[in-house]
Amino acid sequence: QGQLVESGGGLVQAGGSLTLACAASGRTFSRYAMGWFRQAPGKEREFVAAIDWTGRNTYYPDSVKGRFTISRDNAKSTVYLQMNSLKPEDTAVYYCAADGAERRVRTTPTYWGQGTRVTVSS
């Protein structure tokens, strides 16, 4: 069974940057599409970023496009989310996700991490 473990969350001031990491193990995630989601208090979980297994194709919603960058290092079985120009509304628990199907990783991925909390102060 695969496992995804997020790290890098914390407290940052508005306008600052933070990089999240997701370490994958127990499965050949290097062939899986990977993604990030977030869930703010009282809100539904929302898609943040996705990357195909090659790393050549990435996807973002308008809310983070131009500020967030997803990348992956298949040799390290790790996917990253670089977050710049952070806003208080980016405050949420961020979850790593994986799926063998590129389209599904953006909607209903099969594998999930436990989440890492990001708090952006104003």
mmCIF file with all atom_site columns, C-alpha atoms in Angstrom:
data_model
loop_
_atom_site.group_PDB
_atom_site.id
_atom_site.type_symbol
_atom_site.label_atom_id
_atom_site.label_alt_id
_atom_site.label_comp_id
_atom_site.label_asym_id
_atom_site.label_entity_id
_atom_site.label_seq_id
_atom_site.pdbx_PDB_ins_code
_atom_site.Cartn_x
_atom_site.Cartn_y
_atom_site.Cartn_z
_atom_site.occupancy
_atom_site.B_iso_or_equiv
_atom_site.pdbx_formal_charge
_atom_site.auth_seq_id
_atom_site.auth_comp_id
_atom_site.auth_asym_id
_atom_site.auth_atom_id
_atom_site.pdbx_PDB_model_num
ATOM 1   C CA . GLN A 1 1   ? 0.000   0.000  0.000   1.00 0.00 ? 1   GLN A CA 1
ATOM 2   C CA . GLY A 1 2   ? 1.305   3.446  -0.853  1.00 0.00 ? 2   GLY A CA 1
ATOM 3   C CA . GLN A 1 3   ? 1.956   6.231  1.593   1.00 0.00 ? 3   GLN A CA 1
ATOM 4   C CA . LEU A 1 4   ? 2.203   9.979  1.100   1.00 0.00 ? 4   LEU A CA 1
ATOM 5   C CA . VAL A 1 5   ? 3.741   12.180 3.793   1.00 0.00 ? 5   VAL A CA 1
ATOM 6   C CA . GLU A 1 6   ? 3.604   15.952 3.581   1.00 0.00 ? 6   GLU A CA 1
ATOM 7   C CA . SER A 1 7   ? 6.008   18.372 5.240   1.00 0.00 ? 7   SER A CA 1
ATOM 8   C CA . GLY A 1 8   ? 6.911   22.045 5.144   1.00 0.00 ? 8   GLY A CA 1
ATOM 9   C CA . GLY A 1 9   ? 3.779   23.646 6.490   1.00 0.00 ? 9   GLY A CA 1
ATOM 10  C CA . GLY A 1 10  ? 3.901   26.449 9.023   1.00 0.00 ? 10  GLY A CA 1
ATOM 11  C CA . LEU A 1 11  ? 3.183   30.075 9.746   1.00 0.00 ? 11  LEU A CA 1
ATOM 12  C CA . VAL A 1 12  ? 4.154   32.749 7.227   1.00 0.00 ? 12  VAL A CA 1
ATOM 13  C CA . GLN A 1 13  ? 3.315   36.397 6.743   1.00 0.00 ? 13  GLN A CA 1
ATOM 14  C CA . ALA A 1 14  ? 1.241   37.595 3.830   1.00 0.00 ? 14  ALA A CA 1
ATOM 15  C CA . GLY A 1 15  ? 3.443   38.098 0.791   1.00 0.00 ? 15  GLY A CA 1
ATOM 16  C CA . GLY A 1 16  ? 5.850   35.431 1.932   1.00 0.00 ? 16  GLY A CA 1
ATOM 17  C CA . SER A 1 17  ? 6.778   32.066 0.478   1.00 0.00 ? 17  SER A CA 1
ATOM 18  C CA . LEU A 1 18  ? 6.647   28.478 1.592   1.00 0.00 ? 18  LEU A CA 1
ATOM 19  C CA . THR A 1 19  ? 7.571   25.188 -0.029  1.00 0.00 ? 19  THR A CA 1
ATOM 20  C CA . LEU A 1 20  ? 5.690   22.011 0.758   1.00 0.00 ? 20  LEU A CA 1
ATOM 21  C CA . ALA A 1 21  ? 7.071   18.555 0.076   1.00 0.00 ? 21  ALA A CA 1
ATOM 22  C CA . CYS A 1 22  ? 5.331   15.222 -0.285  1.00 0.00 ? 22  CYS A CA 1
ATOM 23  C CA . ALA A 1 23  ? 7.386   12.065 0.070   1.00 0.00 ? 23  ALA A CA 1
ATOM 24  C CA . ALA A 1 24  ? 5.888   8.960  -1.503  1.00 0.00 ? 24  ALA A CA 1
ATOM 25  C CA . SER A 1 25  ? 6.696   5.405  -0.528  1.00 0.00 ? 25  SER A CA 1
ATOM 26  C CA . GLY A 1 26  ? 5.443   1.866  -0.843  1.00 0.00 ? 26  GLY A CA 1
ATOM 27  C CA . ARG A 1 27  ? 4.389   2.132  -4.463  1.00 0.00 ? 27  ARG A CA 1
ATOM 28  C CA . THR A 1 28  ? 5.847   3.205  -7.777  1.00 0.00 ? 28  THR A CA 1
ATOM 29  C CA . PHE A 1 29  ? 4.535   6.747  -7.527  1.00 0.00 ? 29  PHE A CA 1
ATOM 30  C CA . SER A 1 30  ? 7.040   7.851  -10.131 1.00 0.00 ? 30  SER A CA 1
ATOM 31  C CA . ARG A 1 31  ? 4.480   6.642  -12.703 1.00 0.00 ? 31  ARG A CA 1
ATOM 32  C CA . TYR A 1 32  ? 1.570   8.360  -11.002 1.00 0.00 ? 32  TYR A CA 1
ATOM 33  C CA . ALA A 1 33  ? 0.142   11.808 -11.510 1.00 0.00 ? 33  ALA A CA 1
ATOM 34  C CA . MET A 1 34  ? 0.484   13.831 -8.310  1.00 0.00 ? 34  MET A CA 1
ATOM 35  C CA . GLY A 1 35  ? -1.516  16.689 -6.939  1.00 0.00 ? 35  GLY A CA 1
ATOM 36  C CA . TRP A 1 36  ? -2.126  19.081 -4.092  1.00 0.00 ? 36  TRP A CA 1
ATOM 37  C CA . PHE A 1 37  ? -5.436  20.017 -2.532  1.00 0.00 ? 37  PHE A CA 1
ATOM 38  C CA . ARG A 1 38  ? -6.312  22.263 0.372   1.00 0.00 ? 38  ARG A CA 1
ATOM 39  C CA . GLN A 1 39  ? -9.118  22.617 2.848   1.00 0.00 ? 39  GLN A CA 1
ATOM 40  C CA . ALA A 1 40  ? -9.746  25.811 4.742   1.00 0.00 ? 40  ALA A CA 1
ATOM 41  C CA . PRO A 1 41  ? -11.802 25.854 7.949   1.00 0.00 ? 41  PRO A CA 1
ATOM 42  C CA . GLY A 1 42  ? -15.486 25.510 7.156   1.00 0.00 ? 42  GLY A CA 1
ATOM 43  C CA . LYS A 1 43  ? -14.875 25.002 3.456   1.00 0.00 ? 43  LYS A CA 1
ATOM 44  C CA . GLU A 1 44  ? -14.737 22.085 1.087   1.00 0.00 ? 44  GLU A CA 1
ATOM 45  C CA . ARG A 1 45  ? -11.470 20.609 -0.061  1.00 0.00 ? 45  ARG A CA 1
ATOM 46  C CA . GLU A 1 46  ? -10.306 22.252 -3.291  1.00 0.00 ? 46  GLU A CA 1
ATOM 47  C CA . PHE A 1 47  ? -7.827  21.403 -6.007  1.00 0.00 ? 47  PHE A CA 1
ATOM 48  C CA . VAL A 1 48  ? -4.611  23.438 -5.963  1.00 0.00 ? 48  VAL A CA 1
ATOM 49  C CA . ALA A 1 49  ? -2.139  21.896 -8.404  1.00 0.00 ? 49  ALA A CA 1
ATOM 50  C CA . ALA A 1 50  ? -1.349  18.746 -10.338 1.00 0.00 ? 50  ALA A CA 1
ATOM 51  C CA . ILE A 1 51  ? 1.534   17.343 -12.351 1.00 0.00 ? 51  ILE A CA 1
ATOM 52  C CA . ASP A 1 52  ? 1.720   14.370 -14.675 1.00 0.00 ? 52  ASP A CA 1
ATOM 53  C CA . TRP A 1 53  ? 4.190   11.569 -14.094 1.00 0.00 ? 53  TRP A CA 1
ATOM 54  C CA . THR A 1 54  ? 6.701   13.015 -16.570 1.00 0.00 ? 54  THR A CA 1
ATOM 55  C CA . GLY A 1 55  ? 6.684   16.419 -14.899 1.00 0.00 ? 55  GLY A CA 1
ATOM 56  C CA . ARG A 1 56  ? 6.087   18.115 -18.237 1.00 0.00 ? 56  ARG A CA 1
ATOM 57  C CA . ASN A 1 57  ? 2.440   19.017 -17.721 1.00 0.00 ? 57  ASN A CA 1
ATOM 58  C CA . THR A 1 58  ? 1.078   20.989 -14.800 1.00 0.00 ? 58  THR A CA 1
ATOM 59  C CA . TYR A 1 59  ? -2.388  22.257 -13.899 1.00 0.00 ? 59  TYR A CA 1
ATOM 60  C CA . TYR A 1 60  ? -3.596  25.026 -11.592 1.00 0.00 ? 60  TYR A CA 1
ATOM 61  C CA . PRO A 1 61  ? -6.869  26.747 -10.787 1.00 0.00 ? 61  PRO A CA 1
ATOM 62  C CA . ASP A 1 62  ? -7.034  30.494 -11.397 1.00 0.00 ? 62  ASP A CA 1
ATOM 63  C CA . SER A 1 63  ? -6.862  31.164 -7.651  1.00 0.00 ? 63  SER A CA 1
ATOM 64  C CA . VAL A 1 64  ? -3.199  30.104 -7.450  1.00 0.00 ? 64  VAL A CA 1
ATOM 65  C CA . LYS A 1 65  ? -1.973  30.346 -11.046 1.00 0.00 ? 65  LYS A CA 1
ATOM 66  C CA . GLY A 1 66  ? 1.168   32.449 -11.251 1.00 0.00 ? 66  GLY A CA 1
ATOM 67  C CA . ARG A 1 67  ? 1.818   32.142 -7.510  1.00 0.00 ? 67  ARG A CA 1
ATOM 68  C CA . PHE A 1 68  ? 2.125   28.380 -6.938  1.00 0.00 ? 68  PHE A CA 1
ATOM 69  C CA . THR A 1 69  ? 4.413   25.960 -8.752  1.00 0.00 ? 69  THR A CA 1
ATOM 70  C CA . ILE A 1 70  ? 4.248   22.186 -8.560  1.00 0.00 ? 70  ILE A CA 1
ATOM 71  C CA . SER A 1 71  ? 7.261   20.078 -9.410  1.00 0.00 ? 71  SER A CA 1
ATOM 72  C CA . ARG A 1 72  ? 8.508   16.573 -8.840  1.00 0.00 ? 72  ARG A CA 1
ATOM 73  C CA . ASP A 1 73  ? 11.705  14.630 -8.430  1.00 0.00 ? 73  ASP A CA 1
ATOM 74  C CA . ASN A 1 74  ? 10.980  11.036 -9.375  1.00 0.00 ? 74  ASN A CA 1
ATOM 75  C CA . ALA A 1 75  ? 14.416  9.884  -8.250  1.00 0.00 ? 75  ALA A CA 1
ATOM 76  C CA . LYS A 1 76  ? 13.494  11.040 -4.742  1.00 0.00 ? 76  LYS A CA 1
ATOM 77  C CA . SER A 1 77  ? 9.825   10.050 -5.019  1.00 0.00 ? 77  SER A CA 1
ATOM 78  C CA . THR A 1 78  ? 8.946   13.563 -3.906  1.00 0.00 ? 78  THR A CA 1
ATOM 79  C CA . VAL A 1 79  ? 6.609   16.229 -5.199  1.00 0.00 ? 79  VAL A CA 1
ATOM 80  C CA . TYR A 1 80  ? 6.879   19.880 -4.204  1.00 0.00 ? 80  TYR A CA 1
ATOM 81  C CA . LEU A 1 81  ? 4.572   22.854 -4.037  1.00 0.00 ? 81  LEU A CA 1
ATOM 82  C CA . GLN A 1 82  ? 6.329   26.202 -4.111  1.00 0.00 ? 82  GLN A CA 1
ATOM 83  C CA . MET A 1 83  ? 3.964   28.900 -2.871  1.00 0.00 ? 83  MET A CA 1
ATOM 84  C CA . ASN A 1 84  ? 4.796   32.556 -3.401  1.00 0.00 ? 84  ASN A CA 1
ATOM 85  C CA . SER A 1 85  ? 2.958   35.796 -2.694  1.00 0.00 ? 85  SER A CA 1
ATOM 86  C CA . LEU A 1 86  ? 0.903   34.032 -0.064  1.00 0.00 ? 86  LEU A CA 1
ATOM 87  C CA . LYS A 1 87  ? -2.382  35.546 1.029   1.00 0.00 ? 87  LYS A CA 1
ATOM 88  C CA . PRO A 1 88  ? -4.402  35.033 4.214   1.00 0.00 ? 88  PRO A CA 1
ATOM 89  C CA . GLU A 1 89  ? -6.998  33.201 2.111   1.00 0.00 ? 89  GLU A CA 1
ATOM 90  C CA . ASP A 1 90  ? -4.357  30.559 1.332   1.00 0.00 ? 90  ASP A CA 1
ATOM 91  C CA . THR A 1 91  ? -4.587  29.453 4.948   1.00 0.00 ? 91  THR A CA 1
ATOM 92  C CA . ALA A 1 92  ? -5.624  25.798 4.945   1.00 0.00 ? 92  ALA A CA 1
ATOM 93  C CA . VAL A 1 93  ? -4.525  22.246 5.487   1.00 0.00 ? 93  VAL A CA 1
ATOM 94  C CA . TYR A 1 94  ? -2.706  21.157 2.346   1.00 0.00 ? 94  TYR A CA 1
ATOM 95  C CA . TYR A 1 95  ? -2.970  17.567 1.172   1.00 0.00 ? 95  TYR A CA 1
ATOM 96  C CA . CYS A 1 96  ? -0.827  15.632 -1.237  1.00 0.00 ? 96  CYS A CA 1
ATOM 97  C CA . ALA A 1 97  ? -2.602  13.225 -3.580  1.00 0.00 ? 97  ALA A CA 1
ATOM 98  C CA . ALA A 1 98  ? -1.749  10.639 -6.212  1.00 0.00 ? 98  ALA A CA 1
ATOM 99  C CA . ASP A 1 99  ? -3.520  8.685  -8.889  1.00 0.00 ? 99  ASP A CA 1
ATOM 100 C CA . GLY A 1 100 ? -2.619  6.551  -11.866 1.00 0.00 ? 100 GLY A CA 1
ATOM 101 C CA . ALA A 1 101 ? -4.968  8.615  -14.026 1.00 0.00 ? 101 ALA A CA 1
ATOM 102 C CA . GLU A 1 102 ? -3.903  12.184 -14.732 1.00 0.00 ? 102 GLU A CA 1
ATOM 103 C CA . ARG A 1 103 ? -7.438  13.545 -14.966 1.00 0.00 ? 103 ARG A CA 1
ATOM 104 C CA . ARG A 1 104 ? -8.595  11.847 -11.785 1.00 0.00 ? 104 ARG A CA 1
ATOM 105 C CA . VAL A 1 105 ? -5.754  13.295 -9.707  1.00 0.00 ? 105 VAL A CA 1
ATOM 106 C CA . ARG A 1 106 ? -7.394  16.694 -10.162 1.00 0.00 ? 106 ARG A CA 1
ATOM 107 C CA . THR A 1 107 ? -10.806 15.547 -8.964  1.00 0.00 ? 107 THR A CA 1
ATOM 108 C CA . THR A 1 108 ? -10.974 12.316 -6.957  1.00 0.00 ? 108 THR A CA 1
ATOM 109 C CA . PRO A 1 109 ? -7.481  10.930 -6.442  1.00 0.00 ? 109 PRO A CA 1
ATOM 110 C CA . THR A 1 110 ? -7.037  7.474  -4.988  1.00 0.00 ? 110 THR A CA 1
ATOM 111 C CA . TYR A 1 111 ? -4.208  8.169  -2.547  1.00 0.00 ? 111 TYR A CA 1
ATOM 112 C CA . TRP A 1 112 ? -4.039  10.920 0.039   1.00 0.00 ? 112 TRP A CA 1
ATOM 113 C CA . GLY A 1 113 ? -1.570  12.177 2.578   1.00 0.00 ? 113 GLY A CA 1
ATOM 114 C CA . GLN A 1 114 ? -2.478  13.270 6.086   1.00 0.00 ? 114 GLN A CA 1
ATOM 115 C CA . GLY A 1 115 ? -2.037  16.965 5.381   1.00 0.00 ? 115 GLY A CA 1
ATOM 116 C CA . THR A 1 116 ? 0.171   19.799 6.553   1.00 0.00 ? 116 THR A CA 1
ATOM 117 C CA . ARG A 1 117 ? -1.160  23.062 7.928   1.00 0.00 ? 117 ARG A CA 1
ATOM 118 C CA . VAL A 1 118 ? -0.323  26.401 6.350   1.00 0.00 ? 118 VAL A CA 1
ATOM 119 C CA . THR A 1 119 ? -1.262  29.618 8.108   1.00 0.00 ? 119 THR A CA 1
ATOM 120 C CA . VAL A 1 120 ? -0.795  32.978 6.419   1.00 0.00 ? 120 VAL A CA 1
ATOM 121 C CA . SER A 1 121 ? -1.011  35.951 8.739   1.00 0.00 ? 121 SER A CA 1
ATOM 122 C CA . SER A 1 122 ? -2.076  39.396 7.532   1.00 0.00 ? 122 SER A CA 1
#
